[in-house]
Amino acid sequence: MGNSGKVEANRWEEINAACDALSETEEELTREMVMRLADKWSLWTLAILAEEDGPLRFTRLMERVEGVSQKSLTKTLRALERDGLITRQIFAEVPPRVEYTITALGLELLSHVEPLWNWVARSVPQFQRTRQEFEAR
Amino acid sequence: MGNSGKVEANRWEEINAACDALSETEEELTREMVMRLADKWSLWTLAILAEEDGPLRFTRLMERVEGVSQKSLTKTLRALERDGLITRQIFAEVPPRVEYTITALGLELLSHVEPLWNWVARSVPQFQRTRQEFEAR
DNA sequence: CAGTATCCAGATCGATACTG
DNA sequence: CAGTATCGATCTGGATACTG
């Protein structure tokens, strides 16, 4: 493990290099996107839509994304739509119908989130141990 | 692109399967870890420590993580330490010296964050275009 | 049905002052 | 030097009521 740290560090420097190539605005946008992924509902909502593999109405989404409020779901959906990760189609009917569908970009994003999420999930026992040691001091 | 959506969706279902295997507490911890990655300072601090490839003192860290307050940096460092992503070594000297170092686990985490971050950074132009279209309506 | 509008509680974070 | 303590502005998000 002596130089594995060095390897990893170098790999991380590549990210910084890639980031430095971005303008201030672009760097901010990158950060914003990454932060959105971790907010309370975005990833979950996106995952539900991916799982569904088809359109879902607002109320169905609220049922599946357990615990979300109307306000938060609306806000989440607007942000996802704005970034092109989902589409929102309104049907001129009574009662109104609105269908949300994940886009190719949204699916691509999820495919890049997956490895990280899996690693974290697999590492949970490790984190639990570390925390217990930390608290035992 | 007809069935690429299906492929991606199936891949995402694997995540859900992996997540379902976790207990409530573990799932919560996974979410908590992922969310921490996106908070304002954690990832940046971790990246600085990875880049440094060696110990850094509190004040040096504050200089490099531009804009962070003492309070936020302290909180961030405690959380990272608690999860075993960095170590904190105190030297019994006057004036006191405290050195922070990234751990192997921290480096491993960064290596899994990198691909996602890079993809988002590369996709920034796409997001910018999408947003402009969205606002033009 | 699919929202919007309003109010409110809790968390977050920076600035500032102080300390072992 | 490396924090802690405190205050206040800001943000987030839930609950509730209302609407095209």
PDB file of C-alpha atoms (C1' of nucleotides) in Angstrom:
ATOM      1  CA  MET A   1       0.000   0.000   0.000  1.00  0.00           C
ATOM      2  CA  GLY A   2       3.079   2.178   0.083  1.00  0.00           C
ATOM      3  CA  ASN A   3       2.590   3.913  -3.232  1.00  0.00           C
ATOM      4  CA  SER A   4      -1.063   3.205  -3.830  1.00  0.00           C
ATOM      5  CA  GLY A   5      -1.714   6.529  -2.176  1.00  0.00           C
ATOM      6  CA  LYS A   6       0.455   8.236  -4.747  1.00  0.00           C
ATOM      7  CA  VAL A   7      -1.380   6.553  -7.603  1.00  0.00           C
ATOM      8  CA  GLU A   8      -4.748   7.598  -6.237  1.00  0.00           C
ATOM      9  CA  ALA A   9      -3.535  11.126  -5.621  1.00  0.00           C
ATOM     10  CA  ASN A  10      -2.333  11.421  -9.190  1.00  0.00           C
ATOM     11  CA  ARG A  11      -5.627  10.171 -10.449  1.00  0.00           C
ATOM     12  CA  TRP A  12      -7.349  12.858  -8.405  1.00  0.00           C
ATOM     13  CA  GLU A  13      -5.100  15.507  -9.856  1.00  0.00           C
ATOM     14  CA  GLU A  14      -6.569  14.654 -13.250  1.00  0.00           C
ATOM     15  CA  ILE A  15      -9.938  15.768 -11.989  1.00  0.00           C
ATOM     16  CA  ASN A  16      -8.507  19.054 -10.874  1.00  0.00           C
ATOM     17  CA  ALA A  17      -6.879  19.473 -14.259  1.00  0.00           C
ATOM     18  CA  ALA A  18     -10.201  18.805 -15.969  1.00  0.00           C
ATOM     19  CA  CYS A  19     -11.911  21.230 -13.628  1.00  0.00           C
ATOM     20  CA  ASP A  20      -9.343  23.942 -14.145  1.00  0.00           C
ATOM     21  CA  ALA A  21     -10.136  23.820 -17.847  1.00  0.00           C
ATOM     22  CA  LEU A  22     -13.662  25.012 -17.017  1.00  0.00           C
ATOM     23  CA  SER A  23     -14.652  28.616 -16.606  1.00  0.00           C
ATOM     24  CA  GLU A  24     -15.931  29.932 -13.311  1.00  0.00           C
ATOM     25  CA  THR A  25     -19.523  29.595 -14.473  1.00  0.00           C
ATOM     26  CA  GLU A  26     -18.998  26.094 -15.731  1.00  0.00           C
ATOM     27  CA  GLU A  27     -17.231  25.009 -12.580  1.00  0.00           C
ATOM     28  CA  GLU A  28     -20.094  26.389 -10.555  1.00  0.00           C
ATOM     29  CA  LEU A  29     -22.551  24.459 -12.705  1.00  0.00           C
ATOM     30  CA  THR A  30     -20.592  21.251 -12.218  1.00  0.00           C
ATOM     31  CA  ARG A  31     -20.667  21.727  -8.480  1.00  0.00           C
ATOM     32  CA  GLU A  32     -24.350  22.548  -8.610  1.00  0.00           C
ATOM     33  CA  MET A  33     -25.106  19.362 -10.525  1.00  0.00           C
ATOM     34  CA  VAL A  34     -23.097  17.201  -8.161  1.00  0.00           C
ATOM     35  CA  MET A  35     -24.791  18.825  -5.187  1.00  0.00           C
ATOM     36  CA  ARG A  36     -28.215  18.301  -6.665  1.00  0.00           C
ATOM     37  CA  LEU A  37     -27.500  14.577  -6.901  1.00  0.00           C
ATOM     38  CA  ALA A  38     -27.187  14.469  -3.153  1.00  0.00           C
ATOM     39  CA  ASP A  39     -30.222  16.495  -2.221  1.00  0.00           C
ATOM     40  CA  LYS A  40     -33.038  14.771  -0.463  1.00  0.00           C
ATOM     41  CA  TRP A  41     -35.204  13.724  -3.391  1.00  0.00           C
ATOM     42  CA  SER A  42     -33.578  14.175  -6.830  1.00  0.00           C
ATOM     43  CA  LEU A  43     -31.717  10.910  -7.102  1.00  0.00           C
ATOM     44  CA  TRP A  44     -34.580   8.956  -5.631  1.00  0.00           C
ATOM     45  CA  THR A  45     -37.091  10.505  -8.029  1.00  0.00           C
ATOM     46  CA  LEU A  46     -34.802   9.878 -10.965  1.00  0.00           C
ATOM     47  CA  ALA A  47     -34.334   6.275  -9.892  1.00  0.00           C
ATOM     48  CA  ILE A  48     -38.082   5.719  -9.673  1.00  0.00           C
ATOM     49  CA  LEU A  49     -38.513   7.051 -13.190  1.00  0.00           C
ATOM     50  CA  ALA A  50     -35.674   4.843 -14.438  1.00  0.00           C
ATOM     51  CA  GLU A  51     -37.149   1.790 -12.777  1.00  0.00           C
ATOM     52  CA  GLU A  52     -40.542   2.525 -14.270  1.00  0.00           C
ATOM     53  CA  ASP A  53     -39.059   2.674 -17.751  1.00  0.00           C
ATOM     54  CA  GLY A  54     -42.024   4.727 -18.893  1.00  0.00           C
ATOM     55  CA  PRO A  55     -44.055   7.827 -18.053  1.00  0.00           C
ATOM     56  CA  LEU A  56     -45.376   8.441 -14.544  1.00  0.00           C
ATOM     57  CA  ARG A  57     -47.969  10.936 -13.387  1.00  0.00           C
ATOM     58  CA  PHE A  58     -47.437  13.370 -10.551  1.00  0.00           C
ATOM     59  CA  THR A  59     -49.575  11.508  -8.037  1.00  0.00           C
ATOM     60  CA  ARG A  60     -47.991   8.135  -8.841  1.00  0.00           C
ATOM     61  CA  LEU A  61     -44.578   9.681  -8.297  1.00  0.00           C
ATOM     62  CA  MET A  62     -45.656  11.054  -4.926  1.00  0.00           C
ATOM     63  CA  GLU A  63     -46.740   7.594  -3.878  1.00  0.00           C
ATOM     64  CA  ARG A  64     -43.501   5.967  -4.914  1.00  0.00           C
ATOM     65  CA  VAL A  65     -41.167   8.636  -3.554  1.00  0.00           C
ATOM     66  CA  GLU A  66     -42.276   8.006  -0.002  1.00  0.00           C
ATOM     67  CA  GLY A  67     -42.360  10.961   2.345  1.00  0.00           C
ATOM     68  CA  VAL A  68     -41.937  13.702  -0.223  1.00  0.00           C
ATOM     69  CA  SER A  69     -44.253  16.698   0.005  1.00  0.00           C
ATOM     70  CA  GLN A  70     -46.039  18.184  -3.001  1.00  0.00           C
ATOM     71  CA  LYS A  71     -43.923  21.261  -2.767  1.00  0.00           C
ATOM     72  CA  SER A  72     -40.623  19.401  -2.682  1.00  0.00           C
ATOM     73  CA  LEU A  73     -41.604  17.007  -5.450  1.00  0.00           C
ATOM     74  CA  THR A  74     -42.654  19.890  -7.682  1.00  0.00           C
ATOM     75  CA  LYS A  75     -39.409  21.701  -7.037  1.00  0.00           C
ATOM     76  CA  THR A  76     -37.373  18.562  -7.651  1.00  0.00           C
ATOM     77  CA  LEU A  77     -39.185  17.788 -10.903  1.00  0.00           C
ATOM     78  CA  ARG A  78     -38.748  21.350 -12.190  1.00  0.00           C
ATOM     79  CA  ALA A  79     -35.017  21.200 -11.550  1.00  0.00           C
ATOM     80  CA  LEU A  80     -34.669  17.810 -13.208  1.00  0.00           C
ATOM     81  CA  GLU A  81     -36.624  19.058 -16.193  1.00  0.00           C
ATOM     82  CA  ARG A  82     -34.602  22.221 -16.426  1.00  0.00           C
ATOM     83  CA  ASP A  83     -31.422  20.163 -16.673  1.00  0.00           C
ATOM     84  CA  GLY A  84     -32.866  17.838 -19.290  1.00  0.00           C
ATOM     85  CA  LEU A  85     -32.826  14.771 -17.063  1.00  0.00           C
ATOM     86  CA  ILE A  86     -36.588  14.279 -17.345  1.00  0.00           C
ATOM     87  CA  THR A  87     -39.358  15.508 -19.624  1.00  0.00           C
ATOM     88  CA  ARG A  88     -42.730  16.874 -18.586  1.00  0.00           C
ATOM     89  CA  GLN A  89     -45.675  16.393 -20.890  1.00  0.00           C
ATOM     90  CA  ILE A  90     -48.995  18.091 -20.227  1.00  0.00           C
ATOM     91  CA  PHE A  91     -52.235  16.712 -21.658  1.00  0.00           C
ATOM     92  CA  ALA A  92     -55.094  19.127 -22.192  1.00  0.00           C
ATOM     93  CA  GLU A  93     -57.669  17.055 -20.404  1.00  0.00           C
ATOM     94  CA  VAL A  94     -60.026  17.369 -17.471  1.00  0.00           C
ATOM     95  CA  PRO A  95     -58.871  16.379 -14.952  1.00  0.00           C
ATOM     96  CA  PRO A  96     -55.410  17.433 -16.095  1.00  0.00           C
ATOM     97  CA  ARG A  97     -52.751  14.813 -16.752  1.00  0.00           C
ATOM     98  CA  VAL A  98     -49.030  15.427 -16.566  1.00  0.00           C
ATOM     99  CA  GLU A  99     -46.535  12.735 -17.375  1.00  0.00           C
ATOM    100  CA  TYR A 100     -42.906  12.645 -16.383  1.00  0.00           C
ATOM    101  CA  THR A 101     -40.364  10.530 -18.236  1.00  0.00           C
ATOM    102  CA  ILE A 102     -36.657  10.067 -17.742  1.00  0.00           C
ATOM    103  CA  THR A 103     -34.474  11.116 -20.682  1.00  0.00           C
ATOM    104  CA  ALA A 104     -31.435   9.428 -22.204  1.00  0.00           C
ATOM    105  CA  LEU A 105     -29.310  12.014 -20.421  1.00  0.00           C
ATOM    106  CA  GLY A 106     -30.969  11.140 -17.134  1.00  0.00           C
ATOM    107  CA  LEU A 107     -30.286   7.465 -17.648  1.00  0.00           C
ATOM    108  CA  GLU A 108     -26.700   8.219 -18.552  1.00  0.00           C
ATOM    109  CA  LEU A 109     -26.309  10.216 -15.374  1.00  0.00           C
ATOM    110  CA  LEU A 110     -27.685   7.363 -13.302  1.00  0.00           C
ATOM    111  CA  SER A 111     -25.293   4.933 -14.934  1.00  0.00           C
ATOM    112  CA  HIS A 112     -22.428   7.109 -13.712  1.00  0.00           C
ATOM    113  CA  VAL A 113     -23.858   7.450 -10.225  1.00  0.00           C
ATOM    114  CA  GLU A 114     -24.335   3.746  -9.844  1.00  0.00           C
ATOM    115  CA  PRO A 115     -20.688   2.667  -9.279  1.00  0.00           C
ATOM    116  CA  LEU A 116     -20.170   5.282  -6.576  1.00  0.00           C
ATOM    117  CA  TRP A 117     -23.418   4.446  -4.859  1.00  0.00           C
ATOM    118  CA  ASN A 118     -22.599   0.755  -4.947  1.00  0.00           C
ATOM    119  CA  TRP A 119     -19.164   1.321  -3.479  1.00  0.00           C
ATOM    120  CA  VAL A 120     -20.619   3.381  -0.650  1.00  0.00           C
ATOM    121  CA  ALA A 121     -23.297   0.740   0.013  1.00  0.00           C
ATOM    122  CA  ARG A 122     -20.675  -2.006   0.079  1.00  0.00           C
ATOM    123  CA  SER A 123     -18.513   0.069   2.395  1.00  0.00           C
ATOM    124  CA  VAL A 124     -21.250   0.722   4.931  1.00  0.00           C
ATOM    125  CA  PRO A 125     -20.005  -1.955   7.368  1.00  0.00           C
ATOM    126  CA  GLN A 126     -16.571  -0.332   7.226  1.00  0.00           C
ATOM    127  CA  PHE A 127     -18.047   3.067   8.027  1.00  0.00           C
ATOM    128  CA  GLN A 128     -20.085   1.652  10.885  1.00  0.00           C
ATOM    129  CA  ARG A 129     -16.983   0.073  12.423  1.00  0.00           C
ATOM    130  CA  THR A 130     -15.005   3.282  12.034  1.00  0.00           C
ATOM    131  CA  ARG A 131     -17.725   5.280  13.730  1.00  0.00           C
ATOM    132  CA  GLN A 132     -17.944   2.901  16.645  1.00  0.00           C
ATOM    133  CA  GLU A 133     -14.194   3.100  17.176  1.00  0.00           C
ATOM    134  CA  PHE A 134     -14.401   6.862  16.977  1.00  0.00           C
ATOM    135  CA  GLU A 135     -17.144   7.070  19.563  1.00  0.00           C
ATOM    136  CA  ALA A 136     -15.446   4.556  21.858  1.00  0.00           C
ATOM    137  CA  ARG A 137     -12.597   7.010  22.452  1.00  0.00           C
TER     138      ARG A 137
ATOM    139  CA  MET B   1     -31.051   4.188 -28.773  1.00  0.00           C
ATOM    140  CA  GLY B   2     -34.222   2.154 -28.764  1.00  0.00           C
ATOM    141  CA  ASN B   3     -33.231  -0.338 -26.107  1.00  0.00           C
ATOM    142  CA  SER B   4     -30.371   1.535 -24.533  1.00  0.00           C
ATOM    143  CA  GLY B   5     -32.919   2.944 -22.143  1.00  0.00           C
ATOM    144  CA  LYS B   6     -33.865  -0.536 -21.089  1.00  0.00           C
ATOM    145  CA  VAL B   7     -30.258  -1.525 -20.552  1.00  0.00           C
ATOM    146  CA  GLU B   8     -29.661   1.525 -18.393  1.00  0.00           C
ATOM    147  CA  ALA B   9     -32.840   0.925 -16.480  1.00  0.00           C
ATOM    148  CA  ASN B  10     -31.863  -2.642 -15.750  1.00  0.00           C
ATOM    149  CA  ARG B  11     -28.485  -1.514 -14.573  1.00  0.00           C
ATOM    150  CA  TRP B  12     -30.157   0.884 -12.202  1.00  0.00           C
ATOM    151  CA  GLU B  13     -32.347  -1.859 -10.859  1.00  0.00           C
ATOM    152  CA  GLU B  14     -29.196  -3.586  -9.705  1.00  0.00           C
ATOM    153  CA  ILE B  15     -28.530  -0.637  -7.445  1.00  0.00           C
ATOM    154  CA  ASN B  16     -31.968  -0.886  -5.966  1.00  0.00           C
ATOM    155  CA  ALA B  17     -31.416  -4.580  -5.425  1.00  0.00           C
ATOM    156  CA  ALA B  18     -28.136  -3.863  -3.652  1.00  0.00           C
ATOM    157  CA  CYS B  19     -29.823  -1.184  -1.586  1.00  0.00           C
ATOM    158  CA  ASP B  20     -32.741  -3.387  -0.638  1.00  0.00           C
ATOM    159  CA  ALA B  21     -30.256  -5.829   0.841  1.00  0.00           C
ATOM    160  CA  LEU B  22     -29.297  -3.163   3.391  1.00  0.00           C
ATOM    161  CA  SER B  23     -31.116  -2.563   6.644  1.00  0.00           C
ATOM    162  CA  GLU B  24     -32.897   0.705   7.322  1.00  0.00           C
ATOM    163  CA  THR B  25     -29.935   1.997   9.313  1.00  0.00           C
ATOM    164  CA  GLU B  26     -27.447   0.991   6.661  1.00  0.00           C
ATOM    165  CA  GLU B  27     -29.495   2.523   3.896  1.00  0.00           C
ATOM    166  CA  GLU B  28     -29.695   5.721   5.873  1.00  0.00           C
ATOM    167  CA  LEU B  29     -25.934   5.669   6.330  1.00  0.00           C
ATOM    168  CA  THR B  30     -25.393   5.165   2.603  1.00  0.00           C
ATOM    169  CA  ARG B  31     -27.604   8.128   1.857  1.00  0.00           C
ATOM    170  CA  GLU B  32     -25.850  10.170   4.499  1.00  0.00           C
ATOM    171  CA  MET B  33     -22.443   9.410   2.980  1.00  0.00           C
ATOM    172  CA  VAL B  34     -23.571  10.271  -0.528  1.00  0.00           C
ATOM    173  CA  MET B  35     -25.110  13.489   0.717  1.00  0.00           C
ATOM    174  CA  ARG B  36     -21.970  14.437   2.559  1.00  0.00           C
ATOM    175  CA  LEU B  37     -20.028  14.180  -0.697  1.00  0.00           C
ATOM    176  CA  ALA B  38     -22.088  17.000  -2.082  1.00  0.00           C
ATOM    177  CA  ASP B  39     -21.998  19.367   0.830  1.00  0.00           C
ATOM    178  CA  LYS B  40     -20.201  22.592   0.431  1.00  0.00           C
ATOM    179  CA  TRP B  41     -16.730  21.680   1.725  1.00  0.00           C
ATOM    180  CA  SER B  42     -16.217  17.926   2.281  1.00  0.00           C
ATOM    181  CA  LEU B  43     -15.189  16.897  -1.204  1.00  0.00           C
ATOM    182  CA  TRP B  44     -13.056  19.967  -1.683  1.00  0.00           C
ATOM    183  CA  THR B  45     -11.244  19.410   1.618  1.00  0.00           C
ATOM    184  CA  LEU B  46     -10.713  15.766   0.813  1.00  0.00           C
ATOM    185  CA  ALA B  47      -9.360  16.675  -2.622  1.00  0.00           C
ATOM    186  CA  ILE B  48      -6.890  19.159  -1.123  1.00  0.00           C
ATOM    187  CA  LEU B  49      -5.606  16.489   1.236  1.00  0.00           C
ATOM    188  CA  ALA B  50      -5.312  14.006  -1.621  1.00  0.00           C
ATOM    189  CA  GLU B  51      -3.436  16.487  -3.748  1.00  0.00           C
ATOM    190  CA  GLU B  52      -1.079  17.282  -0.911  1.00  0.00           C
ATOM    191  CA  ASP B  53      -0.231  13.606  -0.512  1.00  0.00           C
ATOM    192  CA  GLY B  54       0.877  14.294   3.050  1.00  0.00           C
ATOM    193  CA  PRO B  55      -0.221  15.903   6.324  1.00  0.00           C
ATOM    194  CA  LEU B  56      -1.641  19.430   6.427  1.00  0.00           C
ATOM    195  CA  ARG B  57      -2.195  21.660   9.417  1.00  0.00           C
ATOM    196  CA  PHE B  58      -5.491  23.364  10.166  1.00  0.00           C
ATOM    197  CA  THR B  59      -4.386  26.815   9.059  1.00  0.00           C
ATOM    198  CA  ARG B  60      -2.869  25.546   5.801  1.00  0.00           C
ATOM    199  CA  LEU B  61      -6.118  23.785   5.035  1.00  0.00           C
ATOM    200  CA  MET B  62      -8.073  26.970   5.653  1.00  0.00           C
ATOM    201  CA  GLU B  63      -5.873  28.791   3.168  1.00  0.00           C
ATOM    202  CA  ARG B  64      -6.289  26.168   0.477  1.00  0.00           C
ATOM    203  CA  VAL B  65     -10.025  25.595   0.920  1.00  0.00           C
ATOM    204  CA  GLU B  66     -10.827  29.151  -0.076  1.00  0.00           C
ATOM    205  CA  GLY B  67     -13.802  30.796   1.567  1.00  0.00           C
ATOM    206  CA  VAL B  68     -14.385  28.227   4.300  1.00  0.00           C
ATOM    207  CA  SER B  69     -14.925  29.516   7.835  1.00  0.00           C
ATOM    208  CA  GLN B  70     -13.166  28.075  10.873  1.00  0.00           C
ATOM    209  CA  LYS B  71     -16.446  26.725  12.112  1.00  0.00           C
ATOM    210  CA  SER B  72     -17.331  24.962   8.872  1.00  0.00           C
ATOM    211  CA  LEU B  73     -13.853  23.579   8.348  1.00  0.00           C
ATOM    212  CA  THR B  74     -13.804  22.175  11.868  1.00  0.00           C
ATOM    213  CA  LYS B  75     -17.177  20.566  11.385  1.00  0.00           C
ATOM    214  CA  THR B  76     -16.172  19.147   8.011  1.00  0.00           C
ATOM    215  CA  LEU B  77     -12.932  17.722   9.358  1.00  0.00           C
ATOM    216  CA  ARG B  78     -14.665  16.106  12.334  1.00  0.00           C
ATOM    217  CA  ALA B  79     -17.144  14.405  10.025  1.00  0.00           C
ATOM    218  CA  LEU B  80     -14.427  13.175   7.680  1.00  0.00           C
ATOM    219  CA  GLU B  81     -12.439  11.869  10.636  1.00  0.00           C
ATOM    220  CA  ARG B  82     -15.476  10.181  12.122  1.00  0.00           C
ATOM    221  CA  ASP B  83     -15.975   8.264   8.893  1.00  0.00           C
ATOM    222  CA  GLY B  84     -12.332   7.262   8.650  1.00  0.00           C
ATOM    223  CA  LEU B  85     -11.654   9.281   5.507  1.00  0.00           C
ATOM    224  CA  ILE B  86      -8.959  11.361   7.207  1.00  0.00           C
ATOM    225  CA  THR B  87      -6.872  11.114  10.371  1.00  0.00           C
ATOM    226  CA  ARG B  88      -6.247  13.838  12.912  1.00  0.00           C
ATOM    227  CA  GLN B  89      -2.986  13.810  14.818  1.00  0.00           C
ATOM    228  CA  ILE B  90      -2.384  16.187  17.720  1.00  0.00           C
ATOM    229  CA  PHE B  91       1.142  17.093  18.784  1.00  0.00           C
ATOM    230  CA  ALA B  92       1.651  18.155  22.405  1.00  0.00           C
ATOM    231  CA  GLU B  93       3.530  21.336  21.587  1.00  0.00           C
ATOM    232  CA  VAL B  94       3.209  25.051  22.196  1.00  0.00           C
ATOM    233  CA  PRO B  95       1.832  26.462  19.998  1.00  0.00           C
ATOM    234  CA  PRO B  96      -0.301  23.387  19.343  1.00  0.00           C
ATOM    235  CA  ARG B  97       0.039  21.500  16.086  1.00  0.00           C
ATOM    236  CA  VAL B  98      -2.654  19.346  14.514  1.00  0.00           C
ATOM    237  CA  GLU B  99      -2.069  17.473  11.298  1.00  0.00           C
ATOM    238  CA  TYR B 100      -4.714  16.095   8.980  1.00  0.00           C
ATOM    239  CA  THR B 101      -3.979  13.293   6.550  1.00  0.00           C
ATOM    240  CA  ILE B 102      -6.159  11.495   4.061  1.00  0.00           C
ATOM    241  CA  THR B 103      -6.574   7.756   4.636  1.00  0.00           C
ATOM    242  CA  ALA B 104      -6.542   4.872   2.156  1.00  0.00           C
ATOM    243  CA  LEU B 105     -10.320   4.772   2.508  1.00  0.00           C
ATOM    244  CA  GLY B 106     -10.512   8.461   1.686  1.00  0.00           C
ATOM    245  CA  LEU B 107      -8.418   7.978  -1.430  1.00  0.00           C
ATOM    246  CA  GLU B 108     -10.543   5.021  -2.452  1.00  0.00           C
ATOM    247  CA  LEU B 109     -13.663   7.134  -2.073  1.00  0.00           C
ATOM    248  CA  LEU B 110     -12.195   9.873  -4.248  1.00  0.00           C
ATOM    249  CA  SER B 111     -11.277   7.353  -6.909  1.00  0.00           C
ATOM    250  CA  HIS B 112     -14.947   6.379  -7.099  1.00  0.00           C
ATOM    251  CA  VAL B 113     -16.133   9.975  -7.161  1.00  0.00           C
ATOM    252  CA  GLU B 114     -13.801  10.902  -9.981  1.00  0.00           C
ATOM    253  CA  PRO B 115     -15.632   9.230 -12.919  1.00  0.00           C
ATOM    254  CA  LEU B 116     -18.938  10.797 -11.980  1.00  0.00           C
ATOM    255  CA  TRP B 117     -17.400  14.212 -11.466  1.00  0.00           C
ATOM    256  CA  ASN B 118     -15.604  13.990 -14.790  1.00  0.00           C
ATOM    257  CA  TRP B 119     -18.759  12.997 -16.615  1.00  0.00           C
ATOM    258  CA  VAL B 120     -20.650  15.932 -15.120  1.00  0.00           C
ATOM    259  CA  ALA B 121     -17.809  18.311 -15.995  1.00  0.00           C
ATOM    260  CA  ARG B 122     -17.739  17.018 -19.574  1.00  0.00           C
ATOM    261  CA  SER B 123     -21.514  17.337 -19.799  1.00  0.00           C
ATOM    262  CA  VAL B 124     -21.614  20.941 -18.648  1.00  0.00           C
ATOM    263  CA  PRO B 125     -22.045  22.345 -22.173  1.00  0.00           C
ATOM    264  CA  GLN B 126     -24.990  20.001 -22.654  1.00  0.00           C
ATOM    265  CA  PHE B 127     -26.588  21.234 -19.432  1.00  0.00           C
ATOM    266  CA  GLN B 128     -26.033  24.834 -20.385  1.00  0.00           C
ATOM    267  CA  ARG B 129     -27.733  24.317 -23.726  1.00  0.00           C
ATOM    268  CA  THR B 130     -30.653  22.519 -22.129  1.00  0.00           C
ATOM    269  CA  ARG B 131     -31.134  25.314 -19.638  1.00  0.00           C
ATOM    270  CA  GLN B 132     -31.118  27.964 -22.306  1.00  0.00           C
ATOM    271  CA  GLU B 133     -33.755  26.090 -24.270  1.00  0.00           C
ATOM    272  CA  PHE B 134     -35.794  25.718 -21.122  1.00  0.00           C
ATOM    273  CA  GLU B 135     -35.662  29.401 -20.307  1.00  0.00           C
ATOM    274  CA  ALA B 136     -36.358  30.419 -23.904  1.00  0.00           C
ATOM    275  CA  ARG B 137     -39.837  28.946 -23.657  1.00  0.00           C
TER     276      ARG B 137
ATOM    277  C1'  DC C   1     -55.293  15.971 -10.834  1.00  0.00           C
ATOM    278  C1'  DA C   2     -51.558  18.806 -10.432  1.00  0.00           C
ATOM    279  C1'  DG C   3     -50.209  21.993  -8.803  1.00  0.00           C
ATOM    280  C1'  DT C   4     -49.518  27.250  -6.210  1.00  0.00           C
ATOM    281  C1'  DA C   5     -49.372  30.255  -2.028  1.00  0.00           C
ATOM    282  C1'  DT C   6     -48.422  30.974   2.659  1.00  0.00           C
ATOM    283  C1'  DC C   7     -46.613  30.203   7.071  1.00  0.00           C
ATOM    284  C1'  DC C   8     -43.440  28.304  10.084  1.00  0.00           C
ATOM    285  C1'  DA C   9     -39.711  25.219  12.369  1.00  0.00           C
ATOM    286  C1'  DG C  10     -35.220  23.538  12.040  1.00  0.00           C
ATOM    287  C1'  DA C  11     -30.779  23.304  10.026  1.00  0.00           C
ATOM    288  C1'  DT C  12     -26.856  25.669   8.013  1.00  0.00           C
ATOM    289  C1'  DC C  13     -23.306  28.751   7.696  1.00  0.00           C
ATOM    290  C1'  DG C  14     -20.555  33.114   8.161  1.00  0.00           C
ATOM    291  C1'  DA C  15     -18.856  36.652  11.227  1.00  0.00           C
ATOM    292  C1'  DT C  16     -17.148  37.772  15.469  1.00  0.00           C
ATOM    293  C1'  DA C  17     -15.226  37.269  19.907  1.00  0.00           C
ATOM    294  C1'  DC C  18     -12.855  34.525  23.046  1.00  0.00           C
ATOM    295  C1'  DT C  19      -9.454  30.506  24.956  1.00  0.00           C
ATOM    296  C1'  DG C  20      -6.055  26.547  26.264  1.00  0.00           C
TER     297       DG C  20
ATOM    298  C1'  DC D   1      -2.206  27.589  16.522  1.00  0.00           C
ATOM    299  C1'  DA D   2      -6.358  25.439  16.638  1.00  0.00           C
ATOM    300  C1'  DG D   3      -9.954  25.639  17.993  1.00  0.00           C
ATOM    301  C1'  DT D   4     -14.986  26.791  20.920  1.00  0.00           C
ATOM    302  C1'  DA D   5     -19.071  29.801  21.846  1.00  0.00           C
ATOM    303  C1'  DT D   6     -22.523  32.757  20.411  1.00  0.00           C
ATOM    304  C1'  DC D   7     -25.479  35.487  17.401  1.00  0.00           C
ATOM    305  C1'  DG D   8     -27.884  36.353  13.385  1.00  0.00           C
ATOM    306  C1'  DA D   9     -29.007  35.937   8.317  1.00  0.00           C
ATOM    307  C1'  DT D  10     -30.292  32.596   5.054  1.00  0.00           C
ATOM    308  C1'  DC D  11     -31.985  28.427   3.258  1.00  0.00           C
ATOM    309  C1'  DT D  12     -34.642  24.222   3.240  1.00  0.00           C
ATOM    310  C1'  DG D  13     -38.493  21.677   3.641  1.00  0.00           C
ATOM    311  C1'  DG D  14     -42.996  20.161   5.774  1.00  0.00           C
ATOM    312  C1'  DA D  15     -47.882  21.225   6.749  1.00  0.00           C
ATOM    313  C1'  DT D  16     -51.830  23.394   5.356  1.00  0.00           C
ATOM    314  C1'  DA D  17     -55.058  25.754   2.531  1.00  0.00           C
ATOM    315  C1'  DC D  18     -56.487  27.019  -1.852  1.00  0.00           C
ATOM    316  C1'  DT D  19     -57.177  26.741  -7.400  1.00  0.00           C
ATOM    317  C1'  DG D  20     -57.547  26.051 -12.750  1.00  0.00           C
TER     318       DG D  20
END
